[in-house]
PDB file of C-alpha atoms and ligand atoms in Angstrom:
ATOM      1  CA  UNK D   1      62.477 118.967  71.160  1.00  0.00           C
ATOM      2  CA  UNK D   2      65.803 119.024  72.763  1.00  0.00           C
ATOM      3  CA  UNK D   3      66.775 122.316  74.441  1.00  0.00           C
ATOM      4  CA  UNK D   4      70.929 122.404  74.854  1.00  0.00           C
ATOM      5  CA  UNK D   5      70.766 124.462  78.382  1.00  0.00           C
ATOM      6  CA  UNK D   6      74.026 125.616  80.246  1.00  0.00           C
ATOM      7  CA  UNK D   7      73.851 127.380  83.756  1.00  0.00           C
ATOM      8  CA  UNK D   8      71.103 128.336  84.785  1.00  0.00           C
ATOM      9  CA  UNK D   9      69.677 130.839  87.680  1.00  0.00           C
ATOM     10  CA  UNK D  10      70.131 127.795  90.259  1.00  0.00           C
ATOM     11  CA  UNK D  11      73.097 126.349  88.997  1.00  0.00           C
ATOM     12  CA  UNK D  12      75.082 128.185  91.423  1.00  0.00           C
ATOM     13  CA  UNK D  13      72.928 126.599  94.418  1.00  0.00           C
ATOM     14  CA  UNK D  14      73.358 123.141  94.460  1.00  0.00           C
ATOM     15  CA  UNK D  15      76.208 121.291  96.138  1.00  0.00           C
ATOM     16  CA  UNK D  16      79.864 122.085  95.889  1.00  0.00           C
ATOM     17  CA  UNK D  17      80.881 118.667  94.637  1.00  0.00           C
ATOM     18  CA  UNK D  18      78.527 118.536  92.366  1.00  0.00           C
ATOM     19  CA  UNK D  19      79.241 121.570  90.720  1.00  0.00           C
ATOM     20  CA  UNK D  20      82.851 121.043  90.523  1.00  0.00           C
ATOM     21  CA  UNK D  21      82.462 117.566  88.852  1.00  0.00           C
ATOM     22  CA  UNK D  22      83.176 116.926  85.496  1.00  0.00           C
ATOM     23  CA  UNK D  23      85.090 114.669  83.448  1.00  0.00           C
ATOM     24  CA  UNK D  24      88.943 115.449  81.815  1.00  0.00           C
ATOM     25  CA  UNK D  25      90.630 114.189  79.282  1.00  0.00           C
ATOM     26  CA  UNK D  26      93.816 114.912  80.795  1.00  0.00           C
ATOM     27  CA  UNK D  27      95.669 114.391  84.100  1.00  0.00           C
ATOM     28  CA  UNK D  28      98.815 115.157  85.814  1.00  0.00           C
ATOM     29  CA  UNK D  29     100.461 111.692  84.783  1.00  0.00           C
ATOM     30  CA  UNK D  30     103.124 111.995  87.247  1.00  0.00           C
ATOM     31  CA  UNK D  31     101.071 112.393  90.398  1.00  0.00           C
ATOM     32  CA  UNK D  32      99.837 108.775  91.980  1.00  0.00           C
ATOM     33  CA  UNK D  33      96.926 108.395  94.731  1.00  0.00           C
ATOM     34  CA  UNK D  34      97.856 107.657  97.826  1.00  0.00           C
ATOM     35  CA  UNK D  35      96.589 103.914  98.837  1.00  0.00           C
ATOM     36  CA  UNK D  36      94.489 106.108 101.898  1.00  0.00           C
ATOM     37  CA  UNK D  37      92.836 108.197  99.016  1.00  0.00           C
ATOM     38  CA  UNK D  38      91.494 105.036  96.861  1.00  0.00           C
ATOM     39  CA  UNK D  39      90.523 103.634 100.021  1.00  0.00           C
ATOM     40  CA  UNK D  40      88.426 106.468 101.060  1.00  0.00           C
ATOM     41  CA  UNK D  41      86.669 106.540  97.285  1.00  0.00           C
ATOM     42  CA  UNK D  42      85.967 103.328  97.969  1.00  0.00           C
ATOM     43  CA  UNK D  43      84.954 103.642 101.125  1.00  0.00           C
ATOM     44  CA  UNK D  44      82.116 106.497  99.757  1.00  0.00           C
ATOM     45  CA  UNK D  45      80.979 104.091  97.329  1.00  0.00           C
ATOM     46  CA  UNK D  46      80.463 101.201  99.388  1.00  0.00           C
ATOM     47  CA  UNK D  47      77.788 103.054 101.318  1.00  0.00           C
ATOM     48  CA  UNK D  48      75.632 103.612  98.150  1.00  0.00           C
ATOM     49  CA  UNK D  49      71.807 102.369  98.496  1.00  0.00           C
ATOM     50  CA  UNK D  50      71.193  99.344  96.871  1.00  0.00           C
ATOM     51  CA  UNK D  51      67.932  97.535  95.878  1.00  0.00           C
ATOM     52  CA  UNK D  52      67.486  95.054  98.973  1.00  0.00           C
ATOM     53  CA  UNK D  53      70.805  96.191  99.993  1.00  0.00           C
ATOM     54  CA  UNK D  54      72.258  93.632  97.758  1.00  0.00           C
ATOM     55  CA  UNK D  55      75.373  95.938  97.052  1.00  0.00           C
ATOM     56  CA  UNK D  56      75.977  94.713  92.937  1.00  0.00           C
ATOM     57  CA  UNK D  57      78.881  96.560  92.630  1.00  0.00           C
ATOM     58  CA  UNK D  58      82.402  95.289  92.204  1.00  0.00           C
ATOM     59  CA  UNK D  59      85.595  97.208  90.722  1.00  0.00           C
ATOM     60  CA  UNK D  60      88.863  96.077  89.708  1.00  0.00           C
ATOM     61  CA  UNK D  61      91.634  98.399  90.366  1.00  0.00           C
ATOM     62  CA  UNK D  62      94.773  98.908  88.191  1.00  0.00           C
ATOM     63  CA  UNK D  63      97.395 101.924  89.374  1.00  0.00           C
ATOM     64  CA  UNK D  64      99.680 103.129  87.046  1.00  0.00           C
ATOM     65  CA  UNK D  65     102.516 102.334  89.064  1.00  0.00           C
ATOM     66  CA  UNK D  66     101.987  98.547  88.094  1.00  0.00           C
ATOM     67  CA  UNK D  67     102.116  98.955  84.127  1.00  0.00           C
ATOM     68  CA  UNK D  68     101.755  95.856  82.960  1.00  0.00           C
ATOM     69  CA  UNK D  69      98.280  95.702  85.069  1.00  0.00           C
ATOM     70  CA  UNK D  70      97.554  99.171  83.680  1.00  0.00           C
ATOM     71  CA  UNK D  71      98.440  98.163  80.403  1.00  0.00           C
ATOM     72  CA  UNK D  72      96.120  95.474  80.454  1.00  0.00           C
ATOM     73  CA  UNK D  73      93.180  97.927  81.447  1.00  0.00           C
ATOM     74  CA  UNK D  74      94.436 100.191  78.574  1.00  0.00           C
ATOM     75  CA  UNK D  75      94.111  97.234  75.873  1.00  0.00           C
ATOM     76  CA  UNK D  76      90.252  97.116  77.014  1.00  0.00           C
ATOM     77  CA  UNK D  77      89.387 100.270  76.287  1.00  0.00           C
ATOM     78  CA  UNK D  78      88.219 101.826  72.219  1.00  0.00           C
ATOM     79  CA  UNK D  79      90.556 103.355  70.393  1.00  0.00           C
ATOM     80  CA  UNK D  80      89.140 106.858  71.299  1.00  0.00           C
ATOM     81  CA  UNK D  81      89.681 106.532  75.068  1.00  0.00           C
ATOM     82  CA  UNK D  82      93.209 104.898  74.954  1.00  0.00           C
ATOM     83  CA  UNK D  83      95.412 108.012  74.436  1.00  0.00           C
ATOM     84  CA  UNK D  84      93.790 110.022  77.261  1.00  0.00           C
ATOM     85  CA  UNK D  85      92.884 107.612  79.715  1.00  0.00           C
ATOM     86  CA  UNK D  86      96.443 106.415  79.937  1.00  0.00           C
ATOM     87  CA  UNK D  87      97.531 109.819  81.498  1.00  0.00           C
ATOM     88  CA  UNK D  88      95.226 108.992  84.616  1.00  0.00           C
ATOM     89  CA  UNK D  89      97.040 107.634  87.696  1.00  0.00           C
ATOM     90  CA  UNK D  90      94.516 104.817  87.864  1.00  0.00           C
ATOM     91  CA  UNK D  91      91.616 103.017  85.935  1.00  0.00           C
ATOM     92  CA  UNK D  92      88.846 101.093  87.529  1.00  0.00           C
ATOM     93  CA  UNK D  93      87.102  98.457  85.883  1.00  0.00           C
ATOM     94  CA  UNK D  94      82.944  98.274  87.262  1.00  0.00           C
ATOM     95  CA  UNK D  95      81.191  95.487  87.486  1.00  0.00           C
ATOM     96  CA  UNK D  96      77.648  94.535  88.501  1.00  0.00           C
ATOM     97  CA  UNK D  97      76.453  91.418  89.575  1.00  0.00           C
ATOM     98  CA  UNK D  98      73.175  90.660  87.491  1.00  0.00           C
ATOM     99  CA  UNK D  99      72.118  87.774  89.905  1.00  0.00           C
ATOM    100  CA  UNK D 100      70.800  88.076  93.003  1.00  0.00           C
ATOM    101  CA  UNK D 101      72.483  86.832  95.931  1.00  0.00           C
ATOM    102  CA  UNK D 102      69.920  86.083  98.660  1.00  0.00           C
ATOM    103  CA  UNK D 103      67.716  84.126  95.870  1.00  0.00           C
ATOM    104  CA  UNK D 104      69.610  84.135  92.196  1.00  0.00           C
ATOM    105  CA  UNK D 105      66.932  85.789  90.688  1.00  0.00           C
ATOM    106  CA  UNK D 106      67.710  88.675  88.314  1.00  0.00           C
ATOM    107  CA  UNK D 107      68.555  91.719  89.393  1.00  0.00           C
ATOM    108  CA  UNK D 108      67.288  94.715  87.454  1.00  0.00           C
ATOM    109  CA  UNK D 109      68.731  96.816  89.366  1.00  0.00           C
ATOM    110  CA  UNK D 110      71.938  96.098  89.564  1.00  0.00           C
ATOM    111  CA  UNK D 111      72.992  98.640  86.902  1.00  0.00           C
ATOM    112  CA  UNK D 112      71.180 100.814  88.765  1.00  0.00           C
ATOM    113  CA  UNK D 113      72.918 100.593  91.865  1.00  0.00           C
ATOM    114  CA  UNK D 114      75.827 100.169  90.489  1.00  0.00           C
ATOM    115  CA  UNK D 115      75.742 103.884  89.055  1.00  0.00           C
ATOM    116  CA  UNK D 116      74.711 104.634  92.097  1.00  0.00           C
ATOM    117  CA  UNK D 117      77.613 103.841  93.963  1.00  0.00           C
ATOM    118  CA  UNK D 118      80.165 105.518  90.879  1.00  0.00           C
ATOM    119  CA  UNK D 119      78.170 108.593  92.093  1.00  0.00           C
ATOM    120  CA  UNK D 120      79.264 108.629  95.545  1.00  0.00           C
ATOM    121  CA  UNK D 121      82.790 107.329  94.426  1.00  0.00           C
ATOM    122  CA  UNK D 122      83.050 110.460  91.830  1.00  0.00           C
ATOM    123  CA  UNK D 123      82.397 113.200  94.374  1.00  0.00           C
ATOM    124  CA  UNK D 124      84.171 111.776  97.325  1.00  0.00           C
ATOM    125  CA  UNK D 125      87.175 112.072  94.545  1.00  0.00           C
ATOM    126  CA  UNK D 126      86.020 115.734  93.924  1.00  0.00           C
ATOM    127  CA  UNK D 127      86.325 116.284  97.334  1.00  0.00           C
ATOM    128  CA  UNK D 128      90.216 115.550  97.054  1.00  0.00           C
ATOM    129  CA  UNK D 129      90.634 116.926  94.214  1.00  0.00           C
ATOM    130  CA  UNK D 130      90.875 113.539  91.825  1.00  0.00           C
ATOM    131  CA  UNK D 131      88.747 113.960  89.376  1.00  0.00           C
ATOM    132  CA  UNK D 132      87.266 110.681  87.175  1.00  0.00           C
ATOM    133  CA  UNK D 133      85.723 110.421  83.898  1.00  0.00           C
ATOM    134  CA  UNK D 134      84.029 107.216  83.392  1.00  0.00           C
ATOM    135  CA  UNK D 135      84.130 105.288  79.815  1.00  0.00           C
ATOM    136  CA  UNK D 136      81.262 103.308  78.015  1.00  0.00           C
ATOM    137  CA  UNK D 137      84.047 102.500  75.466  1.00  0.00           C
ATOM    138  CA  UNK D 138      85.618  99.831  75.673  1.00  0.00           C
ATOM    139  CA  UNK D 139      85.284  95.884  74.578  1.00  0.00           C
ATOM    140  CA  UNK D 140      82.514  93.997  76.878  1.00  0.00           C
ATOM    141  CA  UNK D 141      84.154  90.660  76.111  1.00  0.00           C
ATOM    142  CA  UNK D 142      87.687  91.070  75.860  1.00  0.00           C
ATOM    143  CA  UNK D 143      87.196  92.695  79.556  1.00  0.00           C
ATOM    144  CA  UNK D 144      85.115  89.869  80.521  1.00  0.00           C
ATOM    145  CA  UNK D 145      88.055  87.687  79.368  1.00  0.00           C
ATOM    146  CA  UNK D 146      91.633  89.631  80.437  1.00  0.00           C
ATOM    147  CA  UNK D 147      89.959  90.512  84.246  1.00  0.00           C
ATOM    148  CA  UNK D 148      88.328  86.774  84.478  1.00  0.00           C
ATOM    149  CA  UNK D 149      85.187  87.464  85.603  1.00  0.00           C
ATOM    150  CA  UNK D 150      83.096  85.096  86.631  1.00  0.00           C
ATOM    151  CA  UNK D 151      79.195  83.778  85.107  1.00  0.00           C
ATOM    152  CA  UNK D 152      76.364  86.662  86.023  1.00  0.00           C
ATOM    153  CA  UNK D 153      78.725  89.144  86.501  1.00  0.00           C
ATOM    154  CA  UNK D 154      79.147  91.664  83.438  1.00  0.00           C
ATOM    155  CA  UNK D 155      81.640  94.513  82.783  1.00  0.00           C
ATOM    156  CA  UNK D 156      79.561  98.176  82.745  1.00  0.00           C
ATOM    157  CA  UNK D 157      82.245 100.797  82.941  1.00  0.00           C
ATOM    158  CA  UNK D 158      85.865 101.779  83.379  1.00  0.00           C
ATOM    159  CA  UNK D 159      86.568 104.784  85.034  1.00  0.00           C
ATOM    160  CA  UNK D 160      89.602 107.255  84.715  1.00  0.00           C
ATOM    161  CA  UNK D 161      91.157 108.733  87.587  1.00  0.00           C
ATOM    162  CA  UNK D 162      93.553 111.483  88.748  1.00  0.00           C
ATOM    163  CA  UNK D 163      94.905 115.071  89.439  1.00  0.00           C
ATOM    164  CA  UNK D 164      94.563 118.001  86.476  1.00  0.00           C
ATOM    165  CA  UNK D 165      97.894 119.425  85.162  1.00  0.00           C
ATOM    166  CA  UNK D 166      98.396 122.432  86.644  1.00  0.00           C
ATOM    167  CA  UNK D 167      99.973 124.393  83.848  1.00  0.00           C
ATOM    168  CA  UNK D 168      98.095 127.216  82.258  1.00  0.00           C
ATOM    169  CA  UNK D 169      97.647 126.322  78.935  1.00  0.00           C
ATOM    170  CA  UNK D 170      95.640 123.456  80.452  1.00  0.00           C
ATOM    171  CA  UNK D 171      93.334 125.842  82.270  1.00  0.00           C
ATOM    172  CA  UNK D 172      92.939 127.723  78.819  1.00  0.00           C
ATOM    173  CA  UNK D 173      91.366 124.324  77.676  1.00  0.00           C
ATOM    174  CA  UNK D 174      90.062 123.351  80.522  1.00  0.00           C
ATOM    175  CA  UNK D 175      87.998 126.646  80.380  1.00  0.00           C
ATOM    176  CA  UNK D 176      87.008 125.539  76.996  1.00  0.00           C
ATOM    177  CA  UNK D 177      85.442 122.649  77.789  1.00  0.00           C
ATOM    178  CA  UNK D 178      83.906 123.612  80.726  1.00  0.00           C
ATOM    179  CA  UNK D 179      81.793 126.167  78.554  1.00  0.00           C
ATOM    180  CA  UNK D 180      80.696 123.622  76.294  1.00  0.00           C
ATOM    181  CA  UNK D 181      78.874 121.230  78.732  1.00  0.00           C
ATOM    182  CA  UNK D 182      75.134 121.083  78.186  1.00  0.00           C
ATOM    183  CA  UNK D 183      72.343 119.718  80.496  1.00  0.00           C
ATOM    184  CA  UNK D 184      68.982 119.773  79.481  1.00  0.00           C
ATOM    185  CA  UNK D 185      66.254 121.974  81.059  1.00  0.00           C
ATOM    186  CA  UNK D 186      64.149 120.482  84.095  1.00  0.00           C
ATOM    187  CA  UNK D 187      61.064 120.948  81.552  1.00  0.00           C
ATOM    188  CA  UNK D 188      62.353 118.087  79.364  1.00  0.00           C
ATOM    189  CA  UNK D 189      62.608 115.348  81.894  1.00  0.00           C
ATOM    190  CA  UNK D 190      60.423 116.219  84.894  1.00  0.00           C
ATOM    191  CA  UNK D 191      57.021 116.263  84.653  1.00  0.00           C
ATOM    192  CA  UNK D 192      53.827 116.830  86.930  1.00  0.00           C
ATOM    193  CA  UNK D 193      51.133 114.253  87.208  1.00  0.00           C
ATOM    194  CA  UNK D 194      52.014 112.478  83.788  1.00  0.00           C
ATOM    195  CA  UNK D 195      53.980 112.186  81.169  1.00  0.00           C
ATOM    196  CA  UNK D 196      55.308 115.189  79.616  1.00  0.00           C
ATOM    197  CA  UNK D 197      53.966 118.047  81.443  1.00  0.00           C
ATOM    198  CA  UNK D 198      56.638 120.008  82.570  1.00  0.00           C
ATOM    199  CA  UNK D 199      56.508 120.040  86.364  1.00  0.00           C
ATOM    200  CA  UNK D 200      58.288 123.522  87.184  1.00  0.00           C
ATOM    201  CA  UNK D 201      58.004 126.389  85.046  1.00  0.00           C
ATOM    202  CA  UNK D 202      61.300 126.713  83.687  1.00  0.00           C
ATOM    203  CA  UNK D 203      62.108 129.656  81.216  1.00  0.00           C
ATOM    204  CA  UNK D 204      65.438 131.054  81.806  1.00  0.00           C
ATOM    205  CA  UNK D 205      66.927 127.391  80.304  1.00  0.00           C
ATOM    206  CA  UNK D 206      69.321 130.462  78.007  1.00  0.00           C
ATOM    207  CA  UNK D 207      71.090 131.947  80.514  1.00  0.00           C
ATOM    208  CA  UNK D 208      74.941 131.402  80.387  1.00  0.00           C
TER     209      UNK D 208
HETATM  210  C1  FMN O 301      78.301 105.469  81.441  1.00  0.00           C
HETATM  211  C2  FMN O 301      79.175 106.528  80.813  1.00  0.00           C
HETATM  212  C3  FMN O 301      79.906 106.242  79.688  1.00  0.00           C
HETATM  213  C4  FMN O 301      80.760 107.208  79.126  1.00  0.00           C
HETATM  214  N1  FMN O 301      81.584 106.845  78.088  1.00  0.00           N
HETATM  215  C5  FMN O 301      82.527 107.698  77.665  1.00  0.00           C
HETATM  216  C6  FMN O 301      83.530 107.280  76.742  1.00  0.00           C
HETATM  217  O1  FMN O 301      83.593 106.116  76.328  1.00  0.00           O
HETATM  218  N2  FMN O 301      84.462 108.202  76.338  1.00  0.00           N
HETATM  219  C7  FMN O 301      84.452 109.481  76.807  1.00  0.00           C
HETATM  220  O2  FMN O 301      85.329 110.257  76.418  1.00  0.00           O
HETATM  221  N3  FMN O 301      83.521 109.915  77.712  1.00  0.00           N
HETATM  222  C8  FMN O 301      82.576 109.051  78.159  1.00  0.00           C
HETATM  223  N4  FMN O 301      81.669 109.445  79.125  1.00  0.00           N
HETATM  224  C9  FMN O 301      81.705 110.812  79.660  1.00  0.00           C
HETATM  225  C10 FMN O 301      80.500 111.615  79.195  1.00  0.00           C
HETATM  226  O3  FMN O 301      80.670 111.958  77.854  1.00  0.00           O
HETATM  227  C11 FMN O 301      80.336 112.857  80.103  1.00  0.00           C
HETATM  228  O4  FMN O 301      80.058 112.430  81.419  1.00  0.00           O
HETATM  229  C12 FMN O 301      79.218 113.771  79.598  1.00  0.00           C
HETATM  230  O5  FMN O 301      79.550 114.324  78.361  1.00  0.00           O
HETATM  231  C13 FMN O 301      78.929 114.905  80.564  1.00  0.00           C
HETATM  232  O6  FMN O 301      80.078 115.643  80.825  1.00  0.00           O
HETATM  233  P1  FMN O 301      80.613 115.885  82.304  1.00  0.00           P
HETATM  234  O7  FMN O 301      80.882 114.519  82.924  1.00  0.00           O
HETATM  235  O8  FMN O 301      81.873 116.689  82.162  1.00  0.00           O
HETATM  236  O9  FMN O 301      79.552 116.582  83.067  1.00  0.00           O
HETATM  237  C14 FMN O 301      80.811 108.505  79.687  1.00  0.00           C
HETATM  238  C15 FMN O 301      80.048 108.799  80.820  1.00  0.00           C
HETATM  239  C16 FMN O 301      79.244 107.829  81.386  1.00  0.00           C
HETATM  240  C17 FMN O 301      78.480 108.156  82.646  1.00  0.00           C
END
């Protein structure tokens, strides 16, 4: 059974970033991030845990003030994520390396880690006030092909970035949106001792 939850009475207690987060369409299209700002998401990211520490991750970076690069990151992407994701100030291709280095083995976790490290990158950005929404949608191979990546290394996500508009009738939808995000209650995915018994006893999964 899946229970669409909203706040709830500890919603308000967890971390700042975290309850900031979440992931426009839109973006102020004129305002660019400083080269110290990408650095620093970066710089979050790159201290992600890793499985062995083998650090899968790697991003390719386009900034709208290079269109043609941008433009090539736009033509990746579905149909559905073109119109907004070209308002964002930058778009970052992920990629994880499925091989490991230290013995070219497979890596299972490399997708793993990989989100992982998005994670730190996406509330380091809160922090600043850049706020990302990452895409599932867009074409594997074409990626694969326009970014020339190399054998064992495969295209996962491309993330939006920037600043939200700042006029109001954003804020009206922004509002809008923001009271339509669902999570599902802690019942339905954490359990005690095994499968499927709900570890805490959650019952106020309604409150909003
Ligand atoms: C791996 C991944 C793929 C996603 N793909 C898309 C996408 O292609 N298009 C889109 O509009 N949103 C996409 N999203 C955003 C999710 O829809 C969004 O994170 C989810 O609805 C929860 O909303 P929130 O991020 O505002 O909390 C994706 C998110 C993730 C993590």
């Amino acid at each position: 059974m899946h229970i669409g939850t909203t706040n709830t009475a500890l919603t308000n207690d967890i971390l700042p970033l975290i309850k900031k987060r979440w992931s426009p369409r839109e973006f102020d299209s004129l305002k660019e991030i400083s080269q110290e700002n990408l650095q620093l998401l970066f710089e979050a990211a790159r201290w992600a845990p890793s499985s062995n520490n083998e650090q899968p991750w790697n991003f390719i970076v386009v900034t709208k003030n290079e269109p043609e690069q941008f433009n090539k990151m736009i033509g990746v992407l579905l149909e559905g994520n073109k119109q907004w994701a070209s308002k964002a100030s930058a778009l970052v291709l992920t990629v994880a390396s499925l091989r490991s280095a230290k013995n070219n083995t497979e890596n299972f976790h490399a997708l793993y880690d990989l989100g992982a490290c998005v994670a730190n990158l996406s509330l380091q950005a809160i922090e600043l006030d850049i706020f990302t929404h990452q895409m599932g949608g867009f074409y594997h191979d074409k990626a694969k092909k326009v970014f020339q990546l190399k054998e064992n290394y495969t295209p996962v996500s491309v993330i939006a970035l920037g600043y939200l508009p700042e006029n109001e009738s954003f804020v009206t939808r922004k509002e809008e949106v923001l009271a339509k995000r669902k999570r599902k209650s802690l019942n339905e995915f954490v359990f005690k001792n095994n499968w499927g018994n709900p570890f805490f006893e959650v019952n106020d999964f309604q409150k909003n």
